[in-house]
mmCIF file with all atom_site columns, C-alpha atoms in Angstrom:
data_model
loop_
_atom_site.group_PDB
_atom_site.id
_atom_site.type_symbol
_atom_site.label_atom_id
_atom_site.label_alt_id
_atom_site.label_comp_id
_atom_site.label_asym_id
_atom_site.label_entity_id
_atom_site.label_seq_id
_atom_site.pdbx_PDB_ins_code
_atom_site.Cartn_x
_atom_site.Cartn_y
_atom_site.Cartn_z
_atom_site.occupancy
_atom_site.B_iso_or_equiv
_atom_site.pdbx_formal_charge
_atom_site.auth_seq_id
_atom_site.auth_comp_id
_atom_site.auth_asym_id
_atom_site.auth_atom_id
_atom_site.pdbx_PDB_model_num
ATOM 1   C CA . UNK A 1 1   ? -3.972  1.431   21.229  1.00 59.00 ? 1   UNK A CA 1
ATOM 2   C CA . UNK A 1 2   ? -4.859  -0.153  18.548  1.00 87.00 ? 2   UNK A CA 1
ATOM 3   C CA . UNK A 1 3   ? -4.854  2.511   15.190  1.00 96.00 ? 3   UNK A CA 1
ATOM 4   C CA . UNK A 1 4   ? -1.560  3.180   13.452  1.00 97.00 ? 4   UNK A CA 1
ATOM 5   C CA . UNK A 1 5   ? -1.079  6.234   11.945  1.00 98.00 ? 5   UNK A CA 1
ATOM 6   C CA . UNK A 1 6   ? -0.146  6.115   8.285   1.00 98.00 ? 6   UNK A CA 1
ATOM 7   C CA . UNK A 1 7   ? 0.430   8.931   5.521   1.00 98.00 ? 7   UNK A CA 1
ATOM 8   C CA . UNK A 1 8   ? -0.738  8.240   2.127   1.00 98.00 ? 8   UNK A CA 1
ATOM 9   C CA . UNK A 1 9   ? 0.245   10.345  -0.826  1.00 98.00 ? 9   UNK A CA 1
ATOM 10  C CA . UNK A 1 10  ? -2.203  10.574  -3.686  1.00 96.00 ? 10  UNK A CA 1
ATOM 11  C CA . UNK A 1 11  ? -1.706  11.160  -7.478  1.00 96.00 ? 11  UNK A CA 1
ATOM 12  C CA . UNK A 1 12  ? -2.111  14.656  -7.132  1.00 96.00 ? 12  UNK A CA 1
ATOM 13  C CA . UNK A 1 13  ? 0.757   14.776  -4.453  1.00 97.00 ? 13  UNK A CA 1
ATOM 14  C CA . UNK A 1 14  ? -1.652  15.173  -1.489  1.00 97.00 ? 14  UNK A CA 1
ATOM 15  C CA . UNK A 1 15  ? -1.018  14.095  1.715   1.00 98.00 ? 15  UNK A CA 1
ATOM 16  C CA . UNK A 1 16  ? -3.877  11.938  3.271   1.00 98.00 ? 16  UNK A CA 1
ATOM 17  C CA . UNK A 1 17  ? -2.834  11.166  6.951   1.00 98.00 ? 17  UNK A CA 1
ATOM 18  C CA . UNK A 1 18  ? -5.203  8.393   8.316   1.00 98.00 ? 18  UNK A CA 1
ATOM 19  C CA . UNK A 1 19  ? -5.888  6.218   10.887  1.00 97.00 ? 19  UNK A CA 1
ATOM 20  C CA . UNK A 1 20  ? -5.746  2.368   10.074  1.00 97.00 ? 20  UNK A CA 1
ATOM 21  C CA . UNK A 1 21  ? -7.160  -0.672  13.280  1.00 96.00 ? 21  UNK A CA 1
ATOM 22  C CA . UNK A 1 22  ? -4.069  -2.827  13.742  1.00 95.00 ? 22  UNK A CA 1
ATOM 23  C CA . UNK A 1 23  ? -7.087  -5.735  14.836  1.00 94.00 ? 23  UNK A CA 1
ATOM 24  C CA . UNK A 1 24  ? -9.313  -5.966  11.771  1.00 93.00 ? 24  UNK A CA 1
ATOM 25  C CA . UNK A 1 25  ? -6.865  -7.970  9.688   1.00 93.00 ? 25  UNK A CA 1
ATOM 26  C CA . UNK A 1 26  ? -6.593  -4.961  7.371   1.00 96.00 ? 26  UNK A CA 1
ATOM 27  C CA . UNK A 1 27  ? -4.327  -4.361  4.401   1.00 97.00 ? 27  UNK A CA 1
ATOM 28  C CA . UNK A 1 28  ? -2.895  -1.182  3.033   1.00 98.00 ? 28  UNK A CA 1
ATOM 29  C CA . UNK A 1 29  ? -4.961  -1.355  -0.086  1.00 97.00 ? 29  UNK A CA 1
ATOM 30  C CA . UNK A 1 30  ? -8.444  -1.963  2.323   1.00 97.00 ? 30  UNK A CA 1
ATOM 31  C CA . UNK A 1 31  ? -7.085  1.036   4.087   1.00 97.00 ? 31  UNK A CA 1
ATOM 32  C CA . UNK A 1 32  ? -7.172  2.829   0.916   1.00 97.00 ? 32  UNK A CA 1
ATOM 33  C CA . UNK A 1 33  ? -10.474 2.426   -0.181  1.00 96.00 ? 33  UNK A CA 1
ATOM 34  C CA . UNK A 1 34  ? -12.007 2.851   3.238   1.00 96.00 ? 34  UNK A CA 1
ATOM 35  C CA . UNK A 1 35  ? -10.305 6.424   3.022   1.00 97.00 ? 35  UNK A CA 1
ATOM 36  C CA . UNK A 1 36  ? -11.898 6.193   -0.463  1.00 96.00 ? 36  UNK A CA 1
ATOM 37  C CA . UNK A 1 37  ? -8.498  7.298   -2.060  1.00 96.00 ? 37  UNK A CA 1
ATOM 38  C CA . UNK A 1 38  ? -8.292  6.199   -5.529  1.00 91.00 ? 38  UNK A CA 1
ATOM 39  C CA . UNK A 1 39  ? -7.240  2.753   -5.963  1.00 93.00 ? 39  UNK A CA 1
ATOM 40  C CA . UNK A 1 40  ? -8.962  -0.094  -7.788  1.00 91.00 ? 40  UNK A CA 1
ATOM 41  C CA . UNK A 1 41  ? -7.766  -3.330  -6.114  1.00 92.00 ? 41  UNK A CA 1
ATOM 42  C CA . UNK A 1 42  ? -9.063  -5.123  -8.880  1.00 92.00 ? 42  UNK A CA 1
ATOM 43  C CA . UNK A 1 43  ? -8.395  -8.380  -8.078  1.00 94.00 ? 43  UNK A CA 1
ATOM 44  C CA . UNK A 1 44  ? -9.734  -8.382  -4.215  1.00 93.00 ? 44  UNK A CA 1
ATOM 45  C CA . UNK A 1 45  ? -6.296  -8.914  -2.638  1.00 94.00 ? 45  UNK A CA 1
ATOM 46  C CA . UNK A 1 46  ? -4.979  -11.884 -4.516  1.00 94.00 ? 46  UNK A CA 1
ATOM 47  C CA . UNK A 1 47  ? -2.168  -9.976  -6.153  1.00 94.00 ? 47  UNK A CA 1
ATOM 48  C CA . UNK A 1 48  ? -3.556  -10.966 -9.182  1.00 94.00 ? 48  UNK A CA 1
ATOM 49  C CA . UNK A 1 49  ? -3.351  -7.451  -10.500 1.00 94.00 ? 49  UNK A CA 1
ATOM 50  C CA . UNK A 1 50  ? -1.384  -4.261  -9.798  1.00 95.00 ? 50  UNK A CA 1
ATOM 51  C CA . UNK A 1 51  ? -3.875  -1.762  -8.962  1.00 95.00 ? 51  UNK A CA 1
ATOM 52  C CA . UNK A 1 52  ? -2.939  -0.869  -5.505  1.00 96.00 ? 52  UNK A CA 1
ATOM 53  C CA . UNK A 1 53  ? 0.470   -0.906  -6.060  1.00 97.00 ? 53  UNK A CA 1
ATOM 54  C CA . UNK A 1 54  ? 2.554   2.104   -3.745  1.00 98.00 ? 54  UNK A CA 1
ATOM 55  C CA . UNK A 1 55  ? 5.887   3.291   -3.220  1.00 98.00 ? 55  UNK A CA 1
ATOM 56  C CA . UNK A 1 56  ? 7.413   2.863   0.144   1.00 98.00 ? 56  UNK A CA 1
ATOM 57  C CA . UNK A 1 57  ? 8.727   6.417   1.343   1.00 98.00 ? 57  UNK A CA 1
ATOM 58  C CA . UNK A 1 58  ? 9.285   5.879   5.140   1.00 98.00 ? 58  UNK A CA 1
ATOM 59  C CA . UNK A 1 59  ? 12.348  2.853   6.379   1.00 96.00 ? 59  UNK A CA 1
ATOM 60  C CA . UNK A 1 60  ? 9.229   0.732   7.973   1.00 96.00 ? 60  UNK A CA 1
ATOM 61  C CA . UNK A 1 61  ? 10.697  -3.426  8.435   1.00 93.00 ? 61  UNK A CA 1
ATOM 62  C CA . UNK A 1 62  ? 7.559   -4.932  5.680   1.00 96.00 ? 62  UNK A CA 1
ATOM 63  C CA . UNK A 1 63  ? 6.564   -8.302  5.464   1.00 92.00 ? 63  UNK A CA 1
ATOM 64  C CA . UNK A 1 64  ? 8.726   -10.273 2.698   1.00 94.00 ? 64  UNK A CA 1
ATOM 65  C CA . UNK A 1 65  ? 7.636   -9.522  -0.553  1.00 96.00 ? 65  UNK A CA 1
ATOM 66  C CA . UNK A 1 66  ? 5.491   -12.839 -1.985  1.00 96.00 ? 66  UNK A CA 1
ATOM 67  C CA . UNK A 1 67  ? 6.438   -14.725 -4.927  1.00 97.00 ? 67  UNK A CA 1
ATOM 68  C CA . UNK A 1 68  ? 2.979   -14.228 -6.241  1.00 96.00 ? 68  UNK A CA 1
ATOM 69  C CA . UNK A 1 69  ? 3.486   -10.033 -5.637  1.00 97.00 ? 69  UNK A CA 1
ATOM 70  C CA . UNK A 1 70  ? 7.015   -10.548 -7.017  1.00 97.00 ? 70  UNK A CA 1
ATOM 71  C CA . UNK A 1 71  ? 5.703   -11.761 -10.499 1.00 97.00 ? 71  UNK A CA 1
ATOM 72  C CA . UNK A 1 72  ? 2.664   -9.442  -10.422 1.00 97.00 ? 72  UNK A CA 1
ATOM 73  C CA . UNK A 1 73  ? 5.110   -6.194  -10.166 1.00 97.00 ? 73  UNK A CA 1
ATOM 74  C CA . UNK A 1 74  ? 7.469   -7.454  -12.516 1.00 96.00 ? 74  UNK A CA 1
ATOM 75  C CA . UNK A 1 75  ? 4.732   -7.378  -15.202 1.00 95.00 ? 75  UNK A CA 1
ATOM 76  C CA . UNK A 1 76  ? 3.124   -4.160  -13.798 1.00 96.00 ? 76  UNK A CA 1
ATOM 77  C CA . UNK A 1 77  ? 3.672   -0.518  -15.079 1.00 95.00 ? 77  UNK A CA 1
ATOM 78  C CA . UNK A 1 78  ? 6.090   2.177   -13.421 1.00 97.00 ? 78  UNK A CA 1
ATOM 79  C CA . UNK A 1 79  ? 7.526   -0.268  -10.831 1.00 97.00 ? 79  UNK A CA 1
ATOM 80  C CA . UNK A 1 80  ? 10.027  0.698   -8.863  1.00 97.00 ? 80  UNK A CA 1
ATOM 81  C CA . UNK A 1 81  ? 12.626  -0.412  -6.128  1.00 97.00 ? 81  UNK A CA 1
ATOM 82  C CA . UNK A 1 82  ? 10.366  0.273   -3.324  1.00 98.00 ? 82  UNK A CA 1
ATOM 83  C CA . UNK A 1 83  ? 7.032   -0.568  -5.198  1.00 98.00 ? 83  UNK A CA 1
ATOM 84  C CA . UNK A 1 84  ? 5.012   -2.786  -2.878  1.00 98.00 ? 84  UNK A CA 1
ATOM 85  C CA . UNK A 1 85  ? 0.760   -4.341  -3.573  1.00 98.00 ? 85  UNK A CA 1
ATOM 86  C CA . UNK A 1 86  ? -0.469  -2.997  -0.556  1.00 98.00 ? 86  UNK A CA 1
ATOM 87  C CA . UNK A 1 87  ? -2.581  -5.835  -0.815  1.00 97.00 ? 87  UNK A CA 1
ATOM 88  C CA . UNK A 1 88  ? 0.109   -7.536  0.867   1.00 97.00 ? 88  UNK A CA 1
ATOM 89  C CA . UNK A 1 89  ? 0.638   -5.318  3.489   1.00 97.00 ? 89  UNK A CA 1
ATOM 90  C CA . UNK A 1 90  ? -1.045  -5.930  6.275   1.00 97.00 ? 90  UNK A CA 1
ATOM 91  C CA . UNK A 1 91  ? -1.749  -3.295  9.241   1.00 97.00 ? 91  UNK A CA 1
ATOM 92  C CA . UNK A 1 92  ? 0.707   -4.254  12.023  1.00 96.00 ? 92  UNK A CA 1
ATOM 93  C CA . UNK A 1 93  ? 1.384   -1.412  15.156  1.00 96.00 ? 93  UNK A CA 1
ATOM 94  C CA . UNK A 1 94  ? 5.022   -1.455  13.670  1.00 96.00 ? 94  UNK A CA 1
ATOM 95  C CA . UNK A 1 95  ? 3.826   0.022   10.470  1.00 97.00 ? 95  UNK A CA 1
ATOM 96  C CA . UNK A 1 96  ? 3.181   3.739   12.748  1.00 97.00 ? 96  UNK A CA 1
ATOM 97  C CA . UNK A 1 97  ? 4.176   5.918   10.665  1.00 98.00 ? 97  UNK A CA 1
ATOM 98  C CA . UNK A 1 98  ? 4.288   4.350   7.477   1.00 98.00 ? 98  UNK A CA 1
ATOM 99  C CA . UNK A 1 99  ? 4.249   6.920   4.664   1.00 98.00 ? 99  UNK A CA 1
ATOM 100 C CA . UNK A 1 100 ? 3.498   5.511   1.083   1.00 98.00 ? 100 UNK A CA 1
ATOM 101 C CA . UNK A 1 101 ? 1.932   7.150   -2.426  1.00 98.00 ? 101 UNK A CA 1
ATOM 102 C CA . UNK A 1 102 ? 0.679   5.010   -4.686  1.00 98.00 ? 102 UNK A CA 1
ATOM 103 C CA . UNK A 1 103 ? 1.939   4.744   -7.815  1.00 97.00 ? 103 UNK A CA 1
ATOM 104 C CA . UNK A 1 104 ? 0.322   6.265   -11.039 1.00 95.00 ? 104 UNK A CA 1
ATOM 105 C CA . UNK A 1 105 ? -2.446  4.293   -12.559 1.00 86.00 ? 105 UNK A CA 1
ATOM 106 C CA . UNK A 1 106 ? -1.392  2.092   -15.595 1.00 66.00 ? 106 UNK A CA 1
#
């Protein structure tokens, strides 16, 4: 199989469950807007800006955290310790189950 299963919480506290390919090379914050849930991912993936940034709820193993996503939250707004770009999260089978929200827009 090749979809993971992954809950996103919105800003309104809505639960979006959704279906993300594991063999498109997708990340959380493509995800996103193909779901056309509301974030801007401004910067195209770079992490060049904090627009797609989410809140790990579920105890998934992520990819290390980027020095380039490392600077980028510690500039953004309402960061906290399990803020992640989902930009830089790319749609492995280990991330079934994944739940995130994203965090409120700055």
């Amino acid at each position: 199989m090749s979809d993971v299963t992954i809950k996103i919480k919105d800003r309104e506290g809505k639960v979006h469950e959704v279906q993300a390919p594991t063999d498109m090379a997708m990340n959380l914050m493509e995800v996103c807007k193909a779901y056309e849930l509301p974030v801007e991912g401004t910067c195209g993936g770079m992490a060049m800006c904090a627009s797609c940034q989410c809140y790990i709820l579920s105890d998934h193993q992520l990819p290390e955290m980027s020095y380039d996503e490392d600077m980028m939250l510690a500039e953004a707004f309402y960061v906290e310790d399990n803020s992640r770009l989902g930009c830089q999260i790319p749609i492995t089978p280990e991330l079934d189950g994944l739940e995130v929200e994203l965090a409120p827009e700055s």
